[in-house]
Amino acid sequence: MKGNARTSGERRRRESGNIFSDAIRVGIAVYFLVRNENAQGCKVYYNAIQDYANADEKKAYLGSNNFRCLQFEHLIPDKENNWINLADTDFDNLIKLVDKDTKLAQSQADNQAIFKLYTNGVNTARDEWVFDENNKLLEEKIIFFINKYNYLIESVEIVTKSNINNLLDYSTKWSDSLKSRFINKIKLKYNEKLIIQLSYRPYIKRYYYSEKGLSDRLTSNHYEIFGNNLNNFNKIITLPGTASSKEFSVLASKYLADFHFNGDSQCFPLYRYEKDGNRIDNITDWVLAQFQTHYGDSTITKLDIFHYTYAVLHNPAYRTKYELNLKREFPRLPFYDDFHQWVNWGKQLMDLHINYETVKPYPLKRIDLPLATNRTPKAKLKADTANGTITLDDVTTLEGVPKIAWEYRLGNRSALEWILDQYKEKKSKDPTIAEKFNTYRFADYKEQVIDLLERVCTVSVETMQIIQQIEL
């Protein structure tokens, strides 16, 4: 019956209304399980409502059709045990991004994939506490949190799994990993050197307090990618996880990335760092040999392959052809003709996306209405894509956003709309944050946001221009 609201874009439109009048967000199916003791194995038959049907149309479908008259399809699964939406492509013959069956301890020669190591983004379980636009406010929050936590450890004598929930001070945010530390009476100590910058959402950075005890998923893989202090030089390609409901997208960063950076993010780095700080390649020797042999070109480098990968994953034809595969598996790469042209496209795209803060601002027209004395403008941060305008507040509007800029999308939003969403004034769901640390006001960041929007507008336009070249 479709109706899965946890999707986006065209997929969301096809799912359309939920049969329970949109009171729930999950997709719905009706199963009839027929037992036959004399049967060997089983058979599966499938029928689906048409795309774009609303809730009332779905109810009418069930109410007007006789079960025996429905046209059911006998399903035969593929080798990956997919039953529906089967992908009839050459995907299995392409080069893997990663070989999930190969352990990191093995030699690179044994790894028949492009990347040796990959990992998911950082998952904190307490974003409002460990992230902030302002590093001084972040410091205040973390010191408050640590003091509360350490005081509680000192004030209780015996802590067990059975009684811990009755002892906790819920003015701060707990998680299973922090509870485990608490049971073992492991104190926390503030360290200003742990405040680093992180890619939080597309084209949005945040300050991050990178204490392992305050993040549920800050793992050895993250340290291997960015070194012992988590800010060594590297470049990563991020993709949505295979279980993500988000549309496929790809975005590069030079920072550690949050798990929700671009949709349950998986990170594929150019380099890795050993514990002694020595930097080594993360692109395998095996794939370098594959590319050099296929193209008959011994000058091809691992950096070339990194840029080639980034360009191919932006190719609209690739995304269309392998759409179903990309919902279930990590990408695999074909060998396209004119390798060095693809490398050049990938390098241009990556330079734009990683260095977005330094590109030339797009010349948007700024209109400011007169402001009454001693009044702070009311924040709006709304995009009008039809008219090419961005309303920042009830005083300032940006005009002249070219139509092509809105076409550069990452998941369910354009790059520009990601910025507007992240800088809105929102009421915190955490009562302590709302009471003690809710100091964010858009007015304090207005000029910074205007500058960012102008630069990301340039990034959007130039990205789409490169993609148009790829499509030719």
CSV table of C-alpha atoms in Angstrom, one decimal:
chain,number,residue,atom,x,y,z
A,1,MET,CA,0.0,0.0,0.0
A,2,LYS,CA,3.1,2.2,0.1
A,3,GLY,CA,2.8,5.5,2.0
A,4,ASN,CA,6.3,5.6,3.5
A,5,ALA,CA,6.7,9.3,4.7
A,6,ARG,CA,10.3,8.7,5.7
A,7,THR,CA,11.5,9.2,2.2
A,8,SER,CA,12.1,12.3,0.1
A,9,GLY,CA,12.0,13.7,-3.4
A,10,GLU,CA,10.4,11.7,-6.2
A,11,ARG,CA,10.3,8.5,-4.0
A,12,ARG,CA,8.2,10.4,-1.5
A,13,ARG,CA,5.8,11.5,-4.2
A,14,ARG,CA,5.4,8.0,-5.5
A,15,GLU,CA,4.7,6.6,-1.9
A,16,SER,CA,2.0,9.4,-1.5
A,17,GLY,CA,-0.7,9.1,1.2
A,18,ASN,CA,-0.6,6.6,4.1
A,19,ILE,CA,-3.7,4.4,4.1
A,20,PHE,CA,-4.3,5.4,7.8
A,21,SER,CA,-5.1,9.0,6.6
A,22,ASP,CA,-1.4,10.0,7.2
A,23,ALA,CA,-1.7,9.4,10.9
A,24,ILE,CA,1.5,7.3,10.8
A,25,ARG,CA,4.6,7.7,8.7
A,26,VAL,CA,5.6,4.1,7.8
A,27,GLY,CA,4.7,2.3,4.7
A,28,ILE,CA,1.9,-0.3,5.0
A,29,ALA,CA,1.6,-3.8,3.5
A,30,VAL,CA,-1.1,-6.5,3.9
A,31,TYR,CA,0.1,-10.1,4.2
A,32,PHE,CA,-1.9,-13.2,3.7
A,33,LEU,CA,-0.1,-16.3,5.0
A,34,VAL,CA,-1.5,-19.6,3.7
A,35,ARG,CA,-0.4,-22.8,5.2
A,36,ASN,CA,-0.2,-26.0,3.2
A,37,GLU,CA,1.4,-28.9,5.0
A,38,ASN,CA,1.9,-30.9,1.8
A,39,ALA,CA,3.8,-28.1,0.0
A,40,GLN,CA,7.5,-28.1,-0.5
A,41,GLY,CA,9.0,-24.7,0.2
A,42,CYS,CA,6.9,-21.7,-0.4
A,43,LYS,CA,5.7,-19.3,-3.1
A,44,VAL,CA,5.4,-15.5,-2.8
A,45,TYR,CA,2.9,-13.5,-4.8
A,46,TYR,CA,2.8,-9.7,-4.9
A,47,ASN,CA,0.4,-6.9,-5.8
A,48,ALA,CA,1.1,-3.2,-5.3
A,49,ILE,CA,-1.1,-0.1,-5.4
A,50,GLN,CA,-0.3,2.3,-8.2
A,51,ASP,CA,2.2,5.1,-7.5
A,52,TYR,CA,0.9,8.6,-6.4
A,53,ALA,CA,-2.3,7.2,-4.9
A,54,ASN,CA,-3.6,9.2,-1.9
A,55,ALA,CA,-5.1,7.7,1.3
A,56,ASP,CA,-8.7,7.8,0.0
A,57,GLU,CA,-7.7,6.1,-3.3
A,58,LYS,CA,-5.9,3.4,-1.4
A,59,LYS,CA,-8.9,2.7,0.8
A,60,ALA,CA,-11.2,2.6,-2.3
A,61,TYR,CA,-8.8,0.1,-3.9
A,62,LEU,CA,-9.1,-2.3,-0.9
A,63,GLY,CA,-12.9,-1.7,-0.7
A,64,SER,CA,-13.7,-2.3,-4.3
A,65,ASN,CA,-11.4,-5.1,-5.4
A,66,ASN,CA,-12.2,-8.8,-4.9
A,67,PHE,CA,-9.1,-10.6,-3.6
A,68,ARG,CA,-9.5,-13.4,-6.2
A,69,CYS,CA,-9.6,-10.9,-9.0
A,70,LEU,CA,-6.4,-9.0,-8.2
A,71,GLN,CA,-3.5,-9.6,-10.5
A,72,PHE,CA,-0.6,-11.0,-8.4
A,73,GLU,CA,2.9,-11.5,-9.6
A,74,HIS,CA,4.8,-14.6,-8.7
A,75,LEU,CA,8.1,-13.3,-7.2
A,76,ILE,CA,11.4,-15.0,-7.6
A,77,PRO,CA,14.3,-13.5,-5.6
A,78,ASP,CA,17.7,-12.6,-7.0
A,79,LYS,CA,20.9,-13.9,-5.6
A,80,GLU,CA,20.9,-11.1,-3.0
A,81,ASN,CA,17.4,-12.2,-1.8
A,82,ASN,CA,15.7,-9.1,-3.1
A,83,TRP,CA,12.1,-9.9,-4.0
A,84,ILE,CA,10.8,-6.7,-5.6
A,85,ASN,CA,12.3,-3.7,-7.5
A,86,LEU,CA,15.0,-6.0,-9.0
A,87,ALA,CA,17.9,-4.3,-10.8
A,88,ASP,CA,18.8,-5.7,-14.2
A,89,THR,CA,22.2,-4.0,-14.6
A,90,ASP,CA,25.9,-4.9,-14.9
A,91,PHE,CA,26.5,-3.6,-11.4
A,92,ASP,CA,28.0,-6.8,-10.1
A,93,ASN,CA,30.8,-6.5,-12.7
A,94,LEU,CA,31.9,-3.0,-11.6
A,95,ILE,CA,34.7,-2.2,-9.2
A,96,LYS,CA,33.7,-2.2,-5.5
A,97,LEU,CA,34.1,0.9,-3.4
A,98,VAL,CA,34.9,-1.3,-0.4
A,99,ASP,CA,35.3,-5.0,0.1
A,100,LYS,CA,33.3,-5.6,3.3
A,101,ASP,CA,34.7,-9.1,3.6
A,102,THR,CA,38.3,-8.0,3.8
A,103,LYS,CA,39.6,-7.2,7.2
A,104,LEU,CA,41.8,-4.1,7.7
A,105,ALA,CA,44.6,-6.3,9.0
A,106,GLN,CA,45.1,-8.0,5.6
A,107,SER,CA,47.5,-6.6,3.1
A,108,GLN,CA,46.3,-4.1,0.5
A,109,ALA,CA,46.9,-6.6,-2.2
A,110,ASP,CA,44.2,-8.8,-0.8
A,111,ASN,CA,41.6,-6.0,-0.9
A,112,GLN,CA,40.0,-6.0,-4.3
A,113,ALA,CA,38.2,-2.6,-3.9
A,114,ILE,CA,39.0,1.1,-4.2
A,115,PHE,CA,39.1,2.0,-0.5
A,116,LYS,CA,40.7,0.0,2.4
A,117,LEU,CA,38.9,1.7,5.3
A,118,TYR,CA,35.5,3.4,5.6
A,119,THR,CA,33.4,4.3,8.5
A,120,ASN,CA,30.2,6.0,9.5
A,121,GLY,CA,30.1,9.6,10.7
A,122,VAL,CA,30.2,10.6,14.3
A,123,ASN,CA,27.0,9.8,16.2
A,124,THR,CA,26.9,11.7,19.5
A,125,ALA,CA,23.4,10.9,20.9
A,126,ARG,CA,23.5,14.5,22.4
A,127,ASP,CA,24.0,16.9,19.6
A,128,GLU,CA,22.7,20.0,21.5
A,129,TRP,CA,25.3,19.4,24.2
A,130,VAL,CA,28.5,18.7,22.2
A,131,PHE,CA,27.9,20.9,19.1
A,132,ASP,CA,27.5,24.6,18.8
A,133,GLU,CA,28.0,27.6,16.4
A,134,ASN,CA,29.9,29.3,19.2
A,135,ASN,CA,33.0,27.7,20.7
A,136,LYS,CA,32.7,29.7,24.0
A,137,LEU,CA,29.1,28.7,24.5
A,138,LEU,CA,30.1,25.1,23.8
A,139,GLU,CA,32.7,25.4,26.5
A,140,GLU,CA,30.1,26.5,29.0
A,141,LYS,CA,27.8,23.7,28.1
A,142,ILE,CA,30.5,21.0,28.4
A,143,ILE,CA,31.8,22.3,31.7
A,144,PHE,CA,28.3,22.3,33.1
A,145,PHE,CA,27.7,18.8,31.8
A,146,ILE,CA,31.0,17.5,33.2
A,147,ASN,CA,30.5,19.1,36.6
A,148,LYS,CA,27.0,17.6,36.9
A,149,TYR,CA,28.3,14.2,35.9
A,150,ASN,CA,31.3,14.1,38.2
A,151,TYR,CA,29.3,15.5,41.2
A,152,LEU,CA,26.8,12.6,40.7
A,153,ILE,CA,29.6,10.0,40.7
A,154,GLU,CA,30.9,11.4,44.0
A,155,SER,CA,27.5,11.5,45.6
A,156,VAL,CA,26.4,7.9,45.0
A,157,GLU,CA,28.1,4.9,46.5
A,158,ILE,CA,26.8,1.9,44.6
A,159,VAL,CA,25.7,2.0,41.0
A,160,THR,CA,24.4,-1.1,39.1
A,161,LYS,CA,22.5,-1.7,35.9
A,162,SER,CA,19.4,-2.3,38.0
A,163,ASN,CA,19.4,0.9,40.0
A,164,ILE,CA,21.2,3.4,37.7
A,165,ASN,CA,18.0,4.9,36.2
A,166,ASN,CA,16.9,5.9,39.7
A,167,LEU,CA,20.1,7.7,40.4
A,168,LEU,CA,20.6,9.8,37.3
A,169,ASP,CA,20.3,13.6,37.1
A,170,TYR,CA,18.3,14.1,34.0
A,171,SER,CA,19.1,17.8,33.6
A,172,THR,CA,21.8,16.4,31.2
A,173,LYS,CA,21.5,13.9,28.4
A,174,TRP,CA,22.3,10.3,29.1
A,175,SER,CA,23.0,7.4,26.8
A,176,ASP,CA,24.0,3.7,27.2
A,177,SER,CA,27.7,4.4,26.7
A,178,LEU,CA,27.7,7.2,29.3
A,179,LYS,CA,25.7,5.1,31.7
A,180,SER,CA,28.4,2.4,31.3
A,181,ARG,CA,31.1,4.9,32.2
A,182,PHE,CA,29.0,6.0,35.2
A,183,ILE,CA,28.6,2.5,36.5
A,184,ASN,CA,32.4,2.1,36.4
A,185,LYS,CA,32.8,5.5,38.1
A,186,ILE,CA,34.9,6.9,35.3
A,187,LYS,CA,35.1,10.7,35.7
A,188,LEU,CA,35.3,13.2,32.9
A,189,LYS,CA,37.8,16.1,32.7
A,190,TYR,CA,37.4,19.2,30.5
A,191,ASN,CA,40.0,19.7,27.9
A,192,GLU,CA,39.8,22.7,25.6
A,193,LYS,CA,42.0,21.0,23.0
A,194,LEU,CA,39.1,18.6,22.3
A,195,ILE,CA,37.1,21.4,20.7
A,196,ILE,CA,37.5,20.9,17.0
A,197,GLN,CA,35.5,21.8,13.8
A,198,LEU,CA,33.2,19.2,12.2
A,199,SER,CA,31.1,19.0,9.1
A,200,TYR,CA,27.6,18.9,10.6
A,201,ARG,CA,25.3,19.3,7.6
A,202,PRO,CA,25.9,20.2,4.0
A,203,TYR,CA,28.0,23.4,4.0
A,204,ILE,CA,27.5,23.8,7.7
A,205,LYS,CA,30.3,23.5,10.2
A,206,ARG,CA,29.9,23.3,14.0
A,207,TYR,CA,32.3,23.3,16.9
A,208,TYR,CA,32.4,19.8,18.4
A,209,TYR,CA,33.7,18.7,21.8
A,210,SER,CA,35.4,15.4,20.8
A,211,GLU,CA,35.4,13.6,24.1
A,212,LYS,CA,34.8,9.9,23.5
A,213,GLY,CA,32.8,9.6,26.7
A,214,LEU,CA,30.3,12.1,25.4
A,215,SER,CA,29.8,10.6,22.0
A,216,ASP,CA,28.2,7.3,21.4
A,217,ARG,CA,30.0,6.5,18.2
A,218,LEU,CA,33.4,8.2,18.1
A,219,THR,CA,35.6,5.2,17.2
A,220,SER,CA,39.1,4.2,16.4
A,221,ASN,CA,38.2,4.5,12.7
A,222,HIS,CA,37.7,8.2,13.1
A,223,TYR,CA,41.1,8.6,14.7
A,224,GLU,CA,42.6,6.5,12.0
A,225,ILE,CA,41.1,8.9,9.4
A,226,PHE,CA,42.0,12.2,11.1
A,227,GLY,CA,44.8,11.3,13.5
A,228,ASN,CA,45.1,11.3,17.2
A,229,ASN,CA,43.8,14.8,17.6
A,230,LEU,CA,41.1,14.4,14.9
A,231,ASN,CA,42.2,17.4,12.9
A,232,ASN,CA,45.0,16.0,10.7
A,233,PHE,CA,44.8,16.8,7.0
A,234,ASN,CA,42.6,14.5,5.0
A,235,LYS,CA,39.7,14.5,2.5
A,236,ILE,CA,36.7,12.3,2.7
A,237,ILE,CA,33.9,11.4,0.3
A,238,THR,CA,30.6,10.9,2.2
A,239,LEU,CA,27.6,9.0,1.0
A,240,PRO,CA,24.2,8.0,2.6
A,241,GLY,CA,24.3,4.6,4.2
A,242,THR,CA,22.6,1.8,2.3
A,243,ALA,CA,19.8,1.7,4.8
A,244,SER,CA,19.1,5.4,4.5
A,245,SER,CA,15.8,6.6,3.2
A,246,LYS,CA,17.5,9.7,1.8
A,247,GLU,CA,18.0,10.2,-1.9
A,248,PHE,CA,21.5,9.3,-3.1
A,249,SER,CA,24.0,12.1,-2.8
A,250,VAL,CA,27.7,12.6,-2.4
A,251,LEU,CA,29.7,15.4,-0.7
A,252,ALA,CA,33.3,15.8,0.1
A,253,SER,CA,34.8,17.3,3.3
A,254,LYS,CA,38.1,18.0,4.9
A,255,TYR,CA,36.7,17.6,8.4
A,256,LEU,CA,35.3,14.8,10.5
A,257,ALA,CA,31.6,14.4,9.5
A,258,ASP,CA,28.5,13.9,11.6
A,259,PHE,CA,26.5,10.8,11.1
A,260,HIS,CA,23.6,12.8,9.6
A,261,PHE,CA,25.9,15.0,7.5
A,262,ASN,CA,24.2,13.9,4.3
A,263,GLY,CA,22.1,10.9,5.4
A,264,ASP,CA,23.4,8.3,7.8
A,265,SER,CA,26.8,9.2,6.3
A,266,GLN,CA,29.5,6.7,5.4
A,267,CYS,CA,32.9,8.2,5.0
A,268,PHE,CA,35.6,7.1,2.5
A,269,PRO,CA,39.0,8.8,3.2
A,270,LEU,CA,41.9,9.5,0.9
A,271,TYR,CA,44.4,8.7,3.6
A,272,ARG,CA,44.8,6.9,6.9
A,273,TYR,CA,47.0,7.6,9.9
A,274,GLU,CA,48.9,5.1,11.9
A,275,LYS,CA,49.2,5.5,15.7
A,276,ASP,CA,52.6,7.1,15.4
A,277,GLY,CA,51.1,9.8,13.1
A,278,ASN,CA,52.5,8.4,9.9
A,279,ARG,CA,50.1,9.0,6.9
A,280,ILE,CA,49.4,6.2,4.5
A,281,ASP,CA,47.2,5.7,1.4
A,282,ASN,CA,43.7,4.4,1.9
A,283,ILE,CA,43.3,3.7,-1.8
A,284,THR,CA,44.5,0.2,-2.5
A,285,ASP,CA,47.4,-0.9,-4.6
A,286,TRP,CA,45.1,-3.4,-6.2
A,287,VAL,CA,42.8,-0.8,-7.7
A,288,LEU,CA,45.7,1.4,-8.8
A,289,ALA,CA,47.0,-1.6,-10.9
A,290,GLN,CA,43.5,-2.1,-12.3
A,291,PHE,CA,43.2,1.4,-13.5
A,292,GLN,CA,46.7,1.6,-14.9
A,293,THR,CA,46.2,-1.7,-16.7
A,294,HIS,CA,42.7,-0.9,-18.1
A,295,TYR,CA,43.7,2.6,-19.5
A,296,GLY,CA,47.3,1.5,-20.4
A,297,ASP,CA,48.6,4.5,-18.4
A,298,SER,CA,51.2,4.1,-15.7
A,299,THR,CA,51.0,7.8,-14.8
A,300,ILE,CA,47.6,7.3,-13.1
A,301,THR,CA,47.8,8.0,-9.4
A,302,LYS,CA,45.7,7.2,-6.4
A,303,LEU,CA,44.6,10.8,-6.1
A,304,ASP,CA,43.4,10.6,-9.7
A,305,ILE,CA,41.3,7.6,-8.8
A,306,PHE,CA,39.9,9.5,-5.8
A,307,HIS,CA,38.8,12.4,-8.1
A,308,TYR,CA,37.5,10.0,-10.7
A,309,THR,CA,35.3,8.4,-8.1
A,310,TYR,CA,33.9,11.7,-7.0
A,311,ALA,CA,33.0,12.7,-10.6
A,312,VAL,CA,31.4,9.3,-11.4
A,313,LEU,CA,29.2,9.5,-8.3
A,314,HIS,CA,27.9,12.9,-9.5
A,315,ASN,CA,27.0,11.6,-13.0
A,316,PRO,CA,23.2,11.8,-13.4
A,317,ALA,CA,23.3,8.9,-16.0
A,318,TYR,CA,25.1,6.7,-13.4
A,319,ARG,CA,22.7,7.5,-10.7
A,320,THR,CA,19.7,6.8,-12.9
A,321,LYS,CA,21.1,3.5,-14.3
A,322,TYR,CA,22.0,2.1,-10.9
A,323,GLU,CA,19.3,3.8,-8.8
A,324,LEU,CA,18.0,0.5,-7.3
A,325,ASN,CA,21.5,-0.9,-6.7
A,326,LEU,CA,22.5,2.3,-4.8
A,327,LYS,CA,19.6,1.9,-2.4
A,328,ARG,CA,20.9,-1.5,-1.3
A,329,GLU,CA,24.7,-1.5,-1.8
A,330,PHE,CA,27.7,0.9,-1.8
A,331,PRO,CA,28.5,2.2,-5.2
A,332,ARG,CA,30.6,0.4,-7.7
A,333,LEU,CA,32.5,2.1,-10.5
A,334,PRO,CA,32.6,1.5,-14.2
A,335,PHE,CA,35.6,2.4,-16.4
A,336,TYR,CA,34.5,5.4,-18.4
A,337,ASP,CA,36.3,6.6,-21.6
A,338,ASP,CA,38.5,9.7,-21.3
A,339,PHE,CA,39.7,8.9,-17.8
A,340,HIS,CA,41.6,12.2,-17.3
A,341,GLN,CA,38.5,14.3,-18.2
A,342,TRP,CA,36.6,12.5,-15.4
A,343,VAL,CA,39.5,13.2,-13.1
A,344,ASN,CA,39.4,16.9,-14.0
A,345,TRP,CA,35.7,17.1,-13.4
A,346,GLY,CA,36.1,15.3,-10.0
A,347,LYS,CA,38.9,17.6,-9.0
A,348,GLN,CA,36.9,20.7,-9.9
A,349,LEU,CA,33.8,19.5,-8.0
A,350,MET,CA,35.9,18.5,-4.9
A,351,ASP,CA,37.8,21.8,-4.8
A,352,LEU,CA,34.4,23.7,-5.0
A,353,HIS,CA,32.8,21.6,-2.3
A,354,ILE,CA,35.7,21.5,0.2
A,355,ASN,CA,36.8,25.1,-0.2
A,356,TYR,CA,33.2,26.6,-0.3
A,357,GLU,CA,34.1,29.2,2.3
A,358,THR,CA,36.7,30.8,0.0
A,359,VAL,CA,35.0,30.8,-3.4
A,360,LYS,CA,33.9,34.1,-4.9
A,361,PRO,CA,30.5,35.2,-3.6
A,362,TYR,CA,27.7,35.2,-6.1
A,363,PRO,CA,26.4,38.8,-6.8
A,364,LEU,CA,23.0,38.5,-5.2
A,365,LYS,CA,21.0,41.7,-4.8
A,366,ARG,CA,20.5,42.7,-1.2
A,367,ILE,CA,17.4,44.7,-0.3
A,368,ASP,CA,17.1,46.2,3.2
A,369,LEU,CA,13.9,47.8,4.5
A,370,PRO,CA,14.1,50.6,7.1
A,371,LEU,CA,14.4,49.2,10.6
A,372,ALA,CA,12.7,50.8,13.6
A,373,THR,CA,15.1,51.9,16.3
A,374,ASN,CA,16.0,49.3,19.0
A,375,ARG,CA,14.1,46.5,17.3
A,376,THR,CA,15.6,43.2,16.3
A,377,PRO,CA,14.3,41.9,12.9
A,378,LYS,CA,12.2,38.8,13.1
A,379,ALA,CA,14.1,35.9,11.5
A,380,LYS,CA,12.3,34.0,8.6
A,381,LEU,CA,15.0,32.3,6.5
A,382,LYS,CA,12.7,31.2,3.7
A,383,ALA,CA,13.4,30.4,0.1
A,384,ASP,CA,11.2,31.3,-2.9
A,385,THR,CA,12.6,29.1,-5.6
A,386,ALA,CA,10.1,30.3,-8.2
A,387,ASN,CA,11.1,33.9,-7.9
A,388,GLY,CA,14.8,33.3,-6.9
A,389,THR,CA,14.6,35.1,-3.6
A,390,ILE,CA,15.7,34.4,0.0
A,391,THR,CA,13.9,36.2,2.8
A,392,LEU,CA,16.3,36.3,5.8
A,393,ASP,CA,14.1,38.4,8.1
A,394,ASP,CA,11.4,41.0,7.9
A,395,VAL,CA,14.0,43.5,6.9
A,396,THR,CA,16.5,41.8,4.5
A,397,THR,CA,15.8,39.9,1.3
A,398,LEU,CA,18.3,38.5,-1.2
A,399,GLU,CA,17.3,38.5,-4.9
A,400,GLY,CA,18.7,37.1,-8.1
A,401,VAL,CA,19.3,33.5,-7.1
A,402,PRO,CA,19.6,31.8,-10.5
A,403,LYS,CA,17.2,28.9,-11.1
A,404,ILE,CA,20.1,26.5,-11.7
A,405,ALA,CA,21.4,27.1,-8.1
A,406,TRP,CA,18.3,25.4,-6.7
A,407,GLU,CA,18.9,22.3,-8.8
A,408,TYR,CA,22.0,21.4,-6.8
A,409,ARG,CA,20.4,19.2,-4.2
A,410,LEU,CA,21.7,17.0,-1.5
A,411,GLY,CA,18.9,14.6,-0.4
A,412,ASN,CA,15.6,16.4,0.1
A,413,ARG,CA,17.0,20.0,-0.1
A,414,SER,CA,19.1,22.2,-2.2
A,415,ALA,CA,22.5,23.3,-0.8
A,416,LEU,CA,21.1,26.8,-0.2
A,417,GLU,CA,18.0,25.4,1.7
A,418,TRP,CA,20.3,23.4,4.0
A,419,ILE,CA,21.9,26.6,5.1
A,420,LEU,CA,18.5,28.3,5.7
A,421,ASP,CA,17.3,25.3,7.7
A,422,GLN,CA,20.3,25.1,10.0
A,423,TYR,CA,20.3,28.8,10.9
A,424,LYS,CA,16.6,29.0,11.8
A,425,GLU,CA,15.8,29.9,15.4
A,426,LYS,CA,14.4,26.7,16.9
A,427,LYS,CA,13.1,25.9,20.4
A,428,SER,CA,15.3,23.3,22.0
A,429,LYS,CA,13.6,20.0,23.1
A,430,ASP,CA,16.2,19.7,25.9
A,431,PRO,CA,14.8,21.6,28.9
A,432,THR,CA,18.2,22.4,30.4
A,433,ILE,CA,19.6,23.7,27.0
A,434,ALA,CA,16.4,25.7,26.6
A,435,GLU,CA,16.6,27.2,30.1
A,436,LYS,CA,20.4,27.9,30.4
A,437,PHE,CA,22.0,27.9,27.0
A,438,ASN,CA,19.4,29.0,24.5
A,439,THR,CA,21.3,32.1,23.4
A,440,TYR,CA,21.2,31.6,19.7
A,441,ARG,CA,19.7,34.5,17.7
A,442,PHE,CA,19.9,34.6,13.9
A,443,ALA,CA,20.6,38.4,14.1
A,444,ASP,CA,24.1,37.6,15.6
A,445,TYR,CA,25.0,35.5,12.6
A,446,LYS,CA,23.1,37.4,9.9
A,447,GLU,CA,26.1,38.8,8.0
A,448,GLN,CA,28.0,35.5,8.3
A,449,VAL,CA,25.0,33.7,6.8
A,450,ILE,CA,24.6,36.2,3.9
A,451,ASP,CA,28.2,35.7,3.0
A,452,LEU,CA,27.8,31.9,3.2
A,453,LEU,CA,24.7,31.9,1.0
A,454,GLU,CA,26.5,34.0,-1.6
A,455,ARG,CA,29.4,31.6,-1.7
A,456,VAL,CA,27.3,28.5,-1.7
A,457,CYS,CA,25.2,30.0,-4.5
A,458,THR,CA,28.5,30.2,-6.5
A,459,VAL,CA,29.2,26.6,-5.6
A,460,SER,CA,25.7,25.5,-6.6
A,461,VAL,CA,25.9,27.2,-10.0
A,462,GLU,CA,29.4,26.0,-10.8
A,463,THR,CA,28.6,22.5,-9.6
A,464,MET,CA,25.5,22.3,-11.9
A,465,GLN,CA,27.6,23.7,-14.8
A,466,ILE,CA,30.1,20.8,-14.4
A,467,ILE,CA,27.3,18.3,-14.1
A,468,GLN,CA,25.9,19.6,-17.4
A,469,GLN,CA,29.3,19.0,-19.0
A,470,ILE,CA,29.2,15.5,-17.6
A,471,GLU,CA,25.8,14.9,-19.1
A,472,LEU,CA,26.8,15.9,-22.6
